[in-house]
Coordinates of C-alpha atoms (C1' of nucleotides) in Angstrom, one line a residue:
Chain A
M1 CA 150.4 90.3 112.2
L2 CA 150.8 92.0 108.9
K3 CA 153.3 89.9 107.1
T4 CA 153.1 90.6 103.5
V5 CA 154.7 88.1 101.2
T6 CA 155.2 89.7 97.8
A7 CA 157.4 88.2 95.3
N8 CA 156.0 87.3 91.9
P9 CA 156.9 89.3 88.9
V10 CA 154.3 89.5 86.3
T11 CA 155.6 86.5 84.4
S12 CA 152.6 84.2 84.6
E13 CA 149.0 85.2 84.1
F14 CA 146.5 84.6 86.9
N15 CA 143.2 83.0 86.1
A16 CA 141.3 85.9 87.4
C17 CA 143.2 88.2 85.0
R18 CA 141.2 87.0 82.0
R19 CA 138.0 88.7 83.2
C20 CA 139.6 91.5 85.1
R21 CA 138.4 95.0 84.4
A22 CA 141.9 96.1 84.1
A23 CA 143.0 93.3 81.9
R24 CA 143.5 95.5 78.8
L25 CA 145.1 98.2 80.8
C26 CA 147.3 95.6 82.4
R27 CA 148.5 94.3 79.0
L28 CA 149.1 97.7 77.7
A29 CA 151.0 98.6 80.8
R30 CA 153.2 95.6 80.8
K31 CA 154.7 96.2 77.4
P32 CA 156.7 99.3 77.6
P33 CA 155.5 101.7 75.0
A34 CA 157.6 102.1 71.9
G35 CA 160.3 104.7 72.4
T36 CA 161.1 103.8 76.0
D37 CA 163.9 101.4 76.7
A38 CA 163.5 98.1 78.5
S39 CA 164.7 99.5 81.8
T40 CA 161.3 101.1 82.3
K41 CA 160.1 100.1 85.8
V42 CA 157.7 97.3 86.1
V43 CA 154.3 98.8 86.2
L44 CA 152.6 96.1 88.1
R45 CA 153.7 94.4 91.2
H46 CA 151.8 91.7 93.0
R47 CA 151.0 91.6 96.7
R48 CA 149.7 88.7 98.6
L49 CA 147.6 89.4 101.7
R50 CA 146.1 87.2 104.4
R51 CA 142.9 87.8 106.3
G52 CA 143.2 91.0 108.3
D53 CA 146.3 92.3 106.4
Y54 CA 146.2 95.9 105.3
L55 CA 146.5 96.7 101.7
Y56 CA 146.8 100.3 102.7
R57 CA 145.9 102.5 105.6
T58 CA 144.2 105.9 106.0
G59 CA 146.8 108.6 105.4
D60 CA 149.2 106.5 103.4
P61 CA 150.4 108.3 100.3
L62 CA 148.6 107.3 97.2
H63 CA 151.2 105.6 95.0
S64 CA 149.1 103.1 93.2
L65 CA 145.7 101.7 92.3
G66 CA 145.0 98.2 93.4
V67 CA 143.2 95.5 91.4
V68 CA 142.1 92.5 93.3
C69 CA 143.2 89.3 91.5
S70 CA 141.7 86.8 93.9
G71 CA 140.1 87.0 97.3
S72 CA 138.4 90.2 98.5
V73 CA 139.2 93.5 100.2
Q74 CA 137.0 95.8 102.2
T75 CA 137.5 99.5 102.8
C76 CA 136.9 101.0 106.3
L77 CA 136.5 104.6 107.1
L78 CA 137.7 105.6 110.5
H79 CA 135.4 108.3 112.0
P80 CA 136.8 110.9 114.4
D81 CA 134.6 109.5 117.2
G82 CA 136.5 106.2 117.0
T83 CA 133.9 104.2 115.2
T84 CA 134.6 102.6 111.8
Q85 CA 132.3 102.2 108.8
I86 CA 132.6 99.7 106.0
T87 CA 132.4 101.6 102.7
G88 CA 133.0 99.0 100.1
F89 CA 133.7 95.4 99.2
H90 CA 136.1 94.7 96.3
L91 CA 136.0 91.3 94.7
A92 CA 138.3 89.7 92.2
G93 CA 138.7 91.9 89.1
E94 CA 137.7 95.1 90.8
F95 CA 139.6 98.2 91.7
T96 CA 140.3 99.7 95.1
A97 CA 141.0 103.3 96.1
L98 CA 139.5 104.9 93.0
G99 CA 137.6 107.3 95.2
D100 CA 140.9 108.7 96.5
M101 CA 142.4 109.5 93.2
N102 CA 141.8 113.2 93.6
A103 CA 143.7 113.3 96.8
K104 CA 147.3 112.7 97.6
Q105 CA 146.6 110.0 100.2
H106 CA 144.3 107.2 101.1
T107 CA 141.1 108.2 102.9
R108 CA 140.2 104.7 104.0
D109 CA 141.8 101.5 105.3
G110 CA 141.9 98.7 102.8
V111 CA 141.8 95.3 104.6
A112 CA 141.9 91.8 103.1
L113 CA 138.9 89.7 104.1
E114 CA 140.6 86.4 103.2
T115 CA 143.7 85.3 101.5
T116 CA 143.9 87.8 98.7
C117 CA 146.2 88.7 95.8
V118 CA 146.3 92.3 94.5
C119 CA 148.0 93.8 91.5
E120 CA 149.2 97.3 92.0
I121 CA 149.3 99.8 89.2
L122 CA 151.8 102.6 89.9
L123 CA 150.1 105.9 89.4
S124 CA 153.2 107.6 88.0
Q125 CA 153.4 104.9 85.3
L126 CA 149.7 105.0 84.6
L127 CA 149.7 108.7 84.0
E128 CA 152.7 108.5 81.8
L129 CA 151.0 105.8 79.8
C130 CA 148.0 108.0 79.5
H131 CA 150.0 110.6 77.7
E132 CA 151.5 108.1 75.4
S133 CA 148.6 105.9 74.5
P134 CA 145.1 106.8 73.3
D135 CA 144.1 103.3 74.2
V136 CA 145.1 103.7 77.8
R137 CA 143.4 107.0 77.9
R138 CA 140.2 105.6 76.7
D139 CA 140.4 102.7 79.2
V140 CA 141.1 104.9 82.1
L141 CA 138.2 107.3 81.3
Q142 CA 135.9 104.4 80.8
L143 CA 136.9 102.9 84.1
V144 CA 136.3 106.0 86.0
F145 CA 133.0 106.7 84.3
D146 CA 131.9 103.2 85.2
Q147 CA 132.8 103.8 88.8
L148 CA 130.9 107.0 88.8
A149 CA 127.8 105.4 87.5
H150 CA 128.3 102.5 90.0
N151 CA 128.5 104.9 92.9
E152 CA 125.4 106.8 91.8
A153 CA 123.5 103.5 91.5
Q154 CA 124.6 102.6 95.0
L155 CA 123.4 105.8 96.3
L156 CA 119.8 105.4 95.2
P157 CA 118.5 102.7 97.4
L158 CA 120.0 104.4 100.4
V159 CA 118.4 107.7 99.7
G160 CA 115.2 106.1 98.7
R161 CA 115.2 104.5 102.1
K162 CA 114.6 101.1 100.9
S163 CA 113.6 98.6 103.6
A164 CA 116.2 96.5 105.2
T165 CA 114.9 93.4 103.3
E166 CA 115.2 95.2 99.9
Q167 CA 118.7 96.4 100.7
L168 CA 120.0 93.0 101.8
A169 CA 118.5 91.3 98.8
A170 CA 120.0 93.8 96.5
F171 CA 123.4 93.4 98.2
L172 CA 123.3 89.6 97.8
L173 CA 122.4 90.0 94.2
S174 CA 125.2 92.5 93.6
L175 CA 127.7 90.0 95.1
S176 CA 126.2 87.3 93.0
E177 CA 126.4 89.2 89.8
R178 CA 129.9 90.4 90.3
L179 CA 131.1 86.9 91.1
A180 CA 129.3 85.5 88.1
E181 CA 130.9 88.2 85.9
R182 CA 134.3 86.9 86.8
G183 CA 133.4 83.3 86.1
F184 CA 132.6 82.1 89.6
S185 CA 129.3 80.6 90.7
G186 CA 126.8 83.3 91.3
E187 CA 124.4 81.0 93.1
D188 CA 126.6 79.3 95.5
F189 CA 129.4 81.2 97.2
S190 CA 130.9 82.1 100.5
L191 CA 130.5 85.4 102.3
S192 CA 133.9 86.6 103.2
M193 CA 132.6 89.3 105.4
S194 CA 130.8 89.1 108.8
R195 CA 127.2 90.0 109.5
Q196 CA 128.6 93.0 111.3
D197 CA 130.5 94.2 108.2
I198 CA 127.4 93.8 106.0
G199 CA 125.4 95.7 108.5
S200 CA 127.9 98.5 108.6
Y201 CA 128.1 98.6 104.9
L202 CA 124.3 98.8 104.5
G203 CA 123.7 101.0 107.5
L204 CA 121.8 98.3 109.4
A205 CA 122.4 96.6 112.8
K206 CA 124.1 93.2 112.8
E207 CA 121.0 91.8 114.5
T208 CA 118.9 93.0 111.7
I209 CA 121.1 91.2 109.2
S210 CA 120.9 88.1 111.2
R211 CA 117.1 88.2 111.5
L212 CA 116.8 88.9 107.7
F213 CA 119.0 85.9 106.8
S214 CA 116.8 83.7 109.0
R215 CA 113.7 84.9 107.4
L216 CA 115.1 84.5 103.9
E217 CA 116.1 81.0 104.7
N218 CA 112.7 80.1 106.3
E219 CA 111.1 81.4 103.1
G220 CA 113.3 79.2 101.0
V221 CA 114.9 82.1 99.1
I222 CA 118.4 81.3 100.3
S223 CA 120.1 78.5 102.1
L224 CA 122.8 79.5 104.6
D225 CA 125.3 77.4 106.4
A226 CA 127.6 79.6 108.5
R227 CA 129.0 81.7 105.6
R228 CA 128.2 79.4 102.8
L229 CA 125.4 81.0 100.8
R230 CA 123.2 79.4 98.2
L231 CA 120.6 81.4 96.3
T232 CA 117.9 78.8 96.0
D233 CA 115.4 81.2 94.5
P234 CA 117.2 84.0 92.8
R235 CA 114.1 85.3 91.0
R236 CA 112.3 85.7 94.3
L237 CA 115.3 87.4 95.7
A238 CA 115.3 89.8 92.8
G239 CA 111.7 90.5 93.4
L240 CA 112.4 91.3 97.0
A241 CA 115.3 93.6 96.0
A242 CA 112.9 95.4 93.7
G243 CA 110.4 95.9 96.5
A244 CA 108.0 93.0 96.2
T245 CA 106.1 92.9 99.4
G246 CA 105.9 89.1 99.6
L247 CA 107.9 88.7 102.8
Chain B
M1 CA 109.8 137.2 90.0
L2 CA 112.8 135.4 88.8
K3 CA 113.8 137.8 86.0
T4 CA 117.5 137.3 85.2
V5 CA 118.9 139.6 82.6
T6 CA 121.3 137.5 80.6
A7 CA 121.8 137.6 76.9
N8 CA 125.4 137.4 76.1
P9 CA 126.8 135.2 73.5
V10 CA 130.1 133.6 74.4
T11 CA 132.0 136.7 73.6
S12 CA 131.9 138.3 77.0
E13 CA 132.6 136.4 80.2
F14 CA 129.8 135.7 82.7
N15 CA 130.4 136.6 86.3
A16 CA 129.9 133.0 87.3
C17 CA 132.5 131.9 84.8
R18 CA 135.3 133.3 86.9
R19 CA 134.8 130.7 89.6
C20 CA 133.4 128.0 87.4
R21 CA 135.0 124.6 87.8
A22 CA 135.1 124.3 84.1
A23 CA 136.6 127.8 83.5
R24 CA 140.0 126.5 82.4
L25 CA 138.5 123.8 80.3
C26 CA 136.2 126.4 78.9
R27 CA 139.0 128.7 77.9
L28 CA 141.0 125.9 76.4
A29 CA 138.0 124.7 74.5
R30 CA 137.1 128.1 73.0
K31 CA 140.4 128.7 71.3
P32 CA 140.7 126.0 68.6
P33 CA 143.9 124.2 69.2
A34 CA 146.8 125.0 66.9
G35 CA 146.6 123.1 63.7
T36 CA 142.9 123.2 63.3
D37 CA 141.4 126.0 61.2
A38 CA 139.0 128.6 62.4
S39 CA 136.0 126.7 61.1
T40 CA 136.1 124.3 64.1
K41 CA 132.6 124.2 65.5
V42 CA 132.0 126.3 68.6
V43 CA 132.5 124.0 71.5
L44 CA 130.2 125.7 73.9
R45 CA 126.7 126.8 73.4
H46 CA 124.5 128.5 75.9
R47 CA 121.0 127.6 76.8
R48 CA 118.7 129.7 78.8
L49 CA 116.0 127.9 80.8
R50 CA 113.1 128.9 82.9
R51 CA 111.7 127.3 86.0
G52 CA 110.5 123.9 85.1
D53 CA 112.2 123.7 81.7
Y54 CA 114.1 120.5 80.9
L55 CA 117.8 120.7 80.3
Y56 CA 117.6 117.0 79.2
R57 CA 115.3 114.1 79.7
T58 CA 115.8 110.5 80.6
G59 CA 116.7 108.5 77.5
D60 CA 118.0 111.5 75.5
P61 CA 121.2 110.7 73.8
L62 CA 124.2 112.1 75.7
H63 CA 125.7 114.7 73.4
S64 CA 127.1 117.2 75.9
L65 CA 128.1 117.9 79.4
G66 CA 126.3 120.9 81.0
V67 CA 127.8 123.5 83.3
V68 CA 125.5 125.7 85.2
C69 CA 126.4 129.4 84.7
S70 CA 123.6 130.8 86.9
G71 CA 120.5 129.5 88.6
S72 CA 120.2 125.9 89.5
V73 CA 119.2 122.5 88.1
Q74 CA 118.0 119.4 89.8
T75 CA 118.1 115.9 88.4
C76 CA 115.2 113.5 88.9
L77 CA 115.2 109.8 88.5
L78 CA 112.0 108.2 87.2
H79 CA 111.3 104.9 88.9
P80 CA 109.4 102.2 87.1
D81 CA 106.6 102.5 89.6
G82 CA 105.9 106.0 88.6
T83 CA 107.5 107.8 91.5
T84 CA 110.4 110.2 91.0
Q85 CA 113.4 110.8 93.2
I86 CA 115.6 113.8 93.3
T87 CA 119.2 112.7 92.9
G88 CA 121.1 116.0 92.8
F89 CA 121.1 119.7 92.9
H90 CA 123.5 121.6 90.6
L91 CA 124.4 125.2 91.4
A92 CA 126.3 127.8 89.4
G93 CA 129.7 126.5 88.4
E94 CA 128.8 122.8 88.7
F95 CA 128.5 120.1 86.2
T96 CA 125.4 118.0 85.4
A97 CA 125.2 114.5 83.9
L98 CA 128.7 113.4 84.9
G99 CA 127.2 110.2 86.2
D100 CA 125.9 109.3 82.7
M101 CA 129.2 109.6 81.0
N102 CA 129.7 105.9 80.8
A103 CA 126.3 105.5 79.0
K104 CA 125.1 106.6 75.7
Q105 CA 122.1 108.4 77.1
H106 CA 120.9 110.3 80.1
T107 CA 119.5 108.3 83.0
R108 CA 117.8 111.2 84.7
D109 CA 115.7 114.2 83.9
G110 CA 117.5 117.5 84.3
V111 CA 115.1 120.3 85.3
A112 CA 115.7 124.0 85.9
L113 CA 114.6 125.1 89.4
E114 CA 114.6 128.8 88.4
T115 CA 115.8 130.9 85.6
T116 CA 119.0 129.3 84.7
C117 CA 121.8 129.5 82.2
V118 CA 123.8 126.5 81.1
C119 CA 126.9 126.1 79.0
E120 CA 127.0 122.9 77.1
I121 CA 130.3 121.3 76.2
L122 CA 129.9 119.0 73.3
L123 CA 131.4 115.6 74.1
S124 CA 132.8 115.0 70.7
Q125 CA 134.8 118.2 70.9
L126 CA 135.8 117.5 74.5
L127 CA 137.2 114.1 73.6
E128 CA 139.0 115.5 70.6
L129 CA 140.6 118.1 72.8
C130 CA 141.6 115.4 75.2
H131 CA 143.7 113.9 72.6
E132 CA 145.3 117.1 71.5
S133 CA 146.0 118.8 74.8
P134 CA 147.6 117.5 77.9
D135 CA 146.1 120.4 79.8
V136 CA 142.6 119.3 78.9
R137 CA 143.4 115.8 79.8
R138 CA 144.6 116.7 83.2
D139 CA 141.5 118.9 83.8
V140 CA 139.1 116.3 82.7
L141 CA 140.7 113.6 84.9
Q142 CA 140.8 116.0 87.9
L143 CA 137.2 116.9 87.3
V144 CA 136.1 113.3 87.3
F145 CA 138.1 112.3 90.3
D146 CA 136.7 115.2 92.2
Q147 CA 133.2 114.0 91.4
L148 CA 134.0 110.5 92.5
A149 CA 135.3 111.8 95.8
H150 CA 132.2 114.0 96.2
N151 CA 129.9 111.1 95.5
E152 CA 131.6 108.9 98.0
A153 CA 131.4 111.6 100.6
Q154 CA 127.8 112.0 99.9
L155 CA 127.3 108.3 100.4
L156 CA 128.6 108.2 103.9
P157 CA 126.0 110.0 106.0
L158 CA 123.3 108.0 104.2
V159 CA 124.9 104.7 105.0
G160 CA 125.7 105.8 108.4
R161 CA 122.1 106.5 108.9
K162 CA 122.6 109.9 110.3
S163 CA 119.6 111.4 112.0
A164 CA 117.3 113.6 110.0
T165 CA 118.6 116.7 111.8
E166 CA 122.2 115.8 111.0
Q167 CA 121.3 115.2 107.4
L168 CA 119.4 118.4 106.9
A169 CA 122.1 120.5 108.7
A170 CA 124.8 118.9 106.5
F171 CA 122.7 119.6 103.4
L172 CA 122.3 123.3 104.3
L173 CA 126.0 123.6 105.0
S174 CA 126.8 122.0 101.7
L175 CA 124.6 124.5 99.8
S176 CA 126.2 127.3 101.8
E177 CA 129.7 126.2 101.0
R178 CA 129.1 125.7 97.4
L179 CA 127.5 129.1 97.0
A180 CA 130.3 130.7 98.9
E181 CA 132.8 129.0 96.7
R182 CA 131.3 130.8 93.7
G183 CA 131.3 134.2 95.4
F184 CA 127.7 134.3 96.6
S185 CA 126.7 134.8 100.2
G186 CA 126.9 131.5 102.0
E187 CA 124.9 132.8 105.0
D188 CA 122.0 134.4 103.3
F189 CA 120.5 132.8 100.3
S190 CA 117.3 131.5 98.7
L191 CA 116.3 127.9 98.5
S192 CA 115.4 127.2 94.9
M193 CA 113.9 123.9 95.7
S194 CA 110.8 122.9 97.6
R195 CA 110.6 121.0 101.0
Q196 CA 109.4 118.1 99.0
D197 CA 112.4 118.1 96.8
I198 CA 114.8 118.4 99.7
G199 CA 113.0 115.5 101.4
S200 CA 113.2 113.4 98.2
Y201 CA 116.9 114.1 97.9
L202 CA 117.7 113.3 101.5
G203 CA 115.3 110.4 101.8
L204 CA 113.0 112.1 104.3
A205 CA 109.3 113.0 104.2
K206 CA 108.4 116.6 103.4
E207 CA 106.7 116.9 106.8
T208 CA 110.0 116.0 108.5
I209 CA 111.8 118.7 106.6
S210 CA 109.2 121.2 107.6
R211 CA 109.3 120.2 111.2
L212 CA 113.1 120.4 111.3
F213 CA 113.1 123.8 109.7
S214 CA 110.7 124.9 112.5
R215 CA 112.9 123.5 115.2
L216 CA 116.1 125.0 113.8
E217 CA 114.4 128.3 113.6
N218 CA 113.1 128.1 117.1
E219 CA 116.5 127.3 118.3
G220 CA 117.9 130.3 116.6
V221 CA 120.2 128.3 114.3
I222 CA 118.6 129.6 111.1
S223 CA 116.1 132.2 110.1
L224 CA 113.6 131.3 107.5
D225 CA 111.1 133.4 105.6
A226 CA 109.4 131.3 102.9
R227 CA 112.5 130.2 100.9
R228 CA 114.8 132.9 102.1
L229 CA 117.3 131.3 104.4
R230 CA 119.8 132.9 106.8
L231 CA 122.3 130.9 108.8
T232 CA 122.2 132.8 112.0
D233 CA 124.5 130.4 113.8
P234 CA 126.6 128.5 111.3
R235 CA 128.9 127.0 113.9
R236 CA 126.0 125.5 115.8
L237 CA 124.6 124.2 112.5
A238 CA 128.0 122.6 111.8
G239 CA 127.9 121.1 115.2
L240 CA 124.5 119.6 114.5
A241 CA 125.7 118.2 111.1
A242 CA 128.6 116.6 112.9
G243 CA 126.2 114.9 115.3
A244 CA 126.0 117.3 118.3
T245 CA 123.1 116.2 120.4
G246 CA 122.2 119.7 121.4
L247 CA 118.8 119.8 119.7
Chain C
dC1 C1' 139.8 72.9 127.6
dG2 C1' 138.7 77.8 128.1
dA3 C1' 138.3 82.4 126.0
dA4 C1' 137.0 85.4 122.6
dG5 C1' 134.5 86.4 118.7
dT6 C1' 130.4 85.6 116.0
dC7 C1' 125.7 84.5 115.3
dT8 C1' 120.7 84.0 116.7
dT9 C1' 116.5 85.3 119.0
dG10 C1' 113.5 87.9 122.2
dA11 C1' 111.6 92.4 124.4
dT12 C1' 111.3 97.2 124.5
dC13 C1' 111.8 101.8 122.7
dC14 C1' 112.3 105.8 119.6
dC15 C1' 112.6 108.3 115.3
dG16 C1' 110.6 109.2 111.2
dT17 C1' 106.5 107.9 108.3
dT18 C1' 101.8 108.2 107.3
dC19 C1' 97.4 110.1 107.5
dA20 C1' 94.7 114.1 108.3
dA21 C1' 93.4 118.9 108.7
dG22 C1' 94.2 123.5 108.4
dG23 C1' 97.0 127.9 106.9
dA24 C1' 99.7 130.8 103.8
dG25 C1' 101.1 132.6 99.3
dC26 C1' 99.9 133.4 94.5
dG27 C1' 97.9 133.7 90.0
dT28 C1' 93.4 133.8 87.5
dG29 C1' 89.0 135.4 86.4
dG30 C1' 84.7 137.6 87.9
Chain D
dC1 C1' 88.6 144.5 94.6
dC2 C1' 87.5 139.8 96.5
dA3 C1' 86.5 134.9 95.6
dC4 C1' 88.4 130.8 94.0
dG5 C1' 91.6 127.2 93.2
dC6 C1' 96.0 125.5 93.4
dT7 C1' 100.4 124.5 95.3
dC8 C1' 103.3 124.6 99.1
dC9 C1' 103.9 124.6 103.9
dT10 C1' 102.9 123.7 108.8
dT11 C1' 101.3 121.1 112.7
dG12 C1' 99.1 117.2 115.3
dA13 C1' 98.2 112.1 116.3
dA14 C1' 99.0 107.3 115.7
dC15 C1' 101.7 103.6 113.6
dG16 C1' 105.7 100.8 112.5
dG17 C1' 110.4 99.4 111.2
dG18 C1' 114.6 98.9 112.8
dA19 C1' 117.8 100.1 116.8
dT20 C1' 119.2 98.9 121.2
dC21 C1' 119.7 96.0 125.2
dA22 C1' 120.2 91.5 126.8
dA23 C1' 120.9 86.6 127.0
dG24 C1' 122.2 82.4 125.2
dA25 C1' 124.3 79.1 121.3
dC26 C1' 127.8 78.2 118.1
dT27 C1' 132.5 78.6 116.0
dT28 C1' 137.3 79.3 116.0
dC29 C1' 141.6 79.2 117.8
dG30 C1' 145.3 79.2 121.3

DNA sequence: CGAAGTCTTGATCCCGTTCAAGGAGCGTGG
DNA sequence: CCACGCTCCTTGAACGGGATCAAGACTTCG
């Protein structure tokens, strides 16, 4: 069921590209640096995925970094005991597989949650560009440092053993902010992942997620119709994420 | 009783330096690259700290990266509500403050847990070297990618909501491995941090840590005298960390 | 339509927290 | 030297948040 329809060269710019974190990198990468001839391989290629398609699988050699143009991707870790764990959601404008950069291969499965378009930056090209361009160097370092800081921030609520309510509220706000950053509505959007996935990601049972959604809706903080989510009281939600004991 | 006899300027090499993750970086940094005159500022300076001394404080401008030569450092996050949370332990040969590299200032307090010696790599110098030397570039990228992978690995047991036993076992093994990597004994060492600190780091109550230590000792997995720890049955400990239900 | 996956809600249970009290180690000053 | 105070550690008892088990409703798709 994994039919991947790739085709487009990098001729036309996607809407999402404008606010993509890799936009600058992308532009730099597309114009072959002075001194190389025009036969330099295309640095970016696009892949189009449908719900359930794999962007990569655990154990695949790590050839490229993926940047989500549109749609969303989740990464799943396969445990030896057969269970799987969701380790991240990647929205438009975000990178995937950064955590595998020190290895030679992918340590997770990357799966599209909906119809999704991904730009792939070939590592060989990226590293070459790193040597040639100080701008690329700076961008790459900045990117990685941002990711480090992001990961550390993500770690805190988990270690701090925040309550399930706080965690879910923080998760919804994180989605909201990231969507808003890319120009989408941050207060009315669709959850591309299941309750189960959210639970796995946050370390909570799917039943708990369900119960919390119900409570948040009863309290008027959110409004939920299947997977369509509206943040009717974002400030209150932020309060809950910060540990307000109102609920 | 923590009297460490260090004194050396950068002329002679510390023991710990041989296995330090930054050793190569350090060597590269010390010899001014060709083309710069000898007046180039010394890239590394040493700081000696005693138990409780601050290596840096939250809000301090980020001038340098620290590498622990000997001893240990913990990082504490100060929450708005006045509580603090331990976010990391840094042993000999390890970096501190990598997570702050994307910011202009430190986001944590760095505190020595015992008599500790730290090399500081000035960022300005490091970035300059990055531009001049491909070797430094490669080392810096590798370093950061390793840290990213390390952080992600750390995230998993927390999200997976491992039991307290699994978490503590994994924590002890992590300490053991990191010490062994630097040439210390991995099966007989001293905990430089309190039960409280361990609990804060793992998201558990200090009482729970205490109880677990007692149980592990009764089971013959470890032997504990105050803070002197011996792993009497490392394989069993590894089993517990992996989720064996033996205890 | 039926079948499978997803979501909701209820009842019970367990692990780790919290509260509380006491013990052990250590430095200080009499 | 011991008494004192402090911090850290240990152990017990009760509570509670979230997991688990179970059953039923809704959605999606062949």
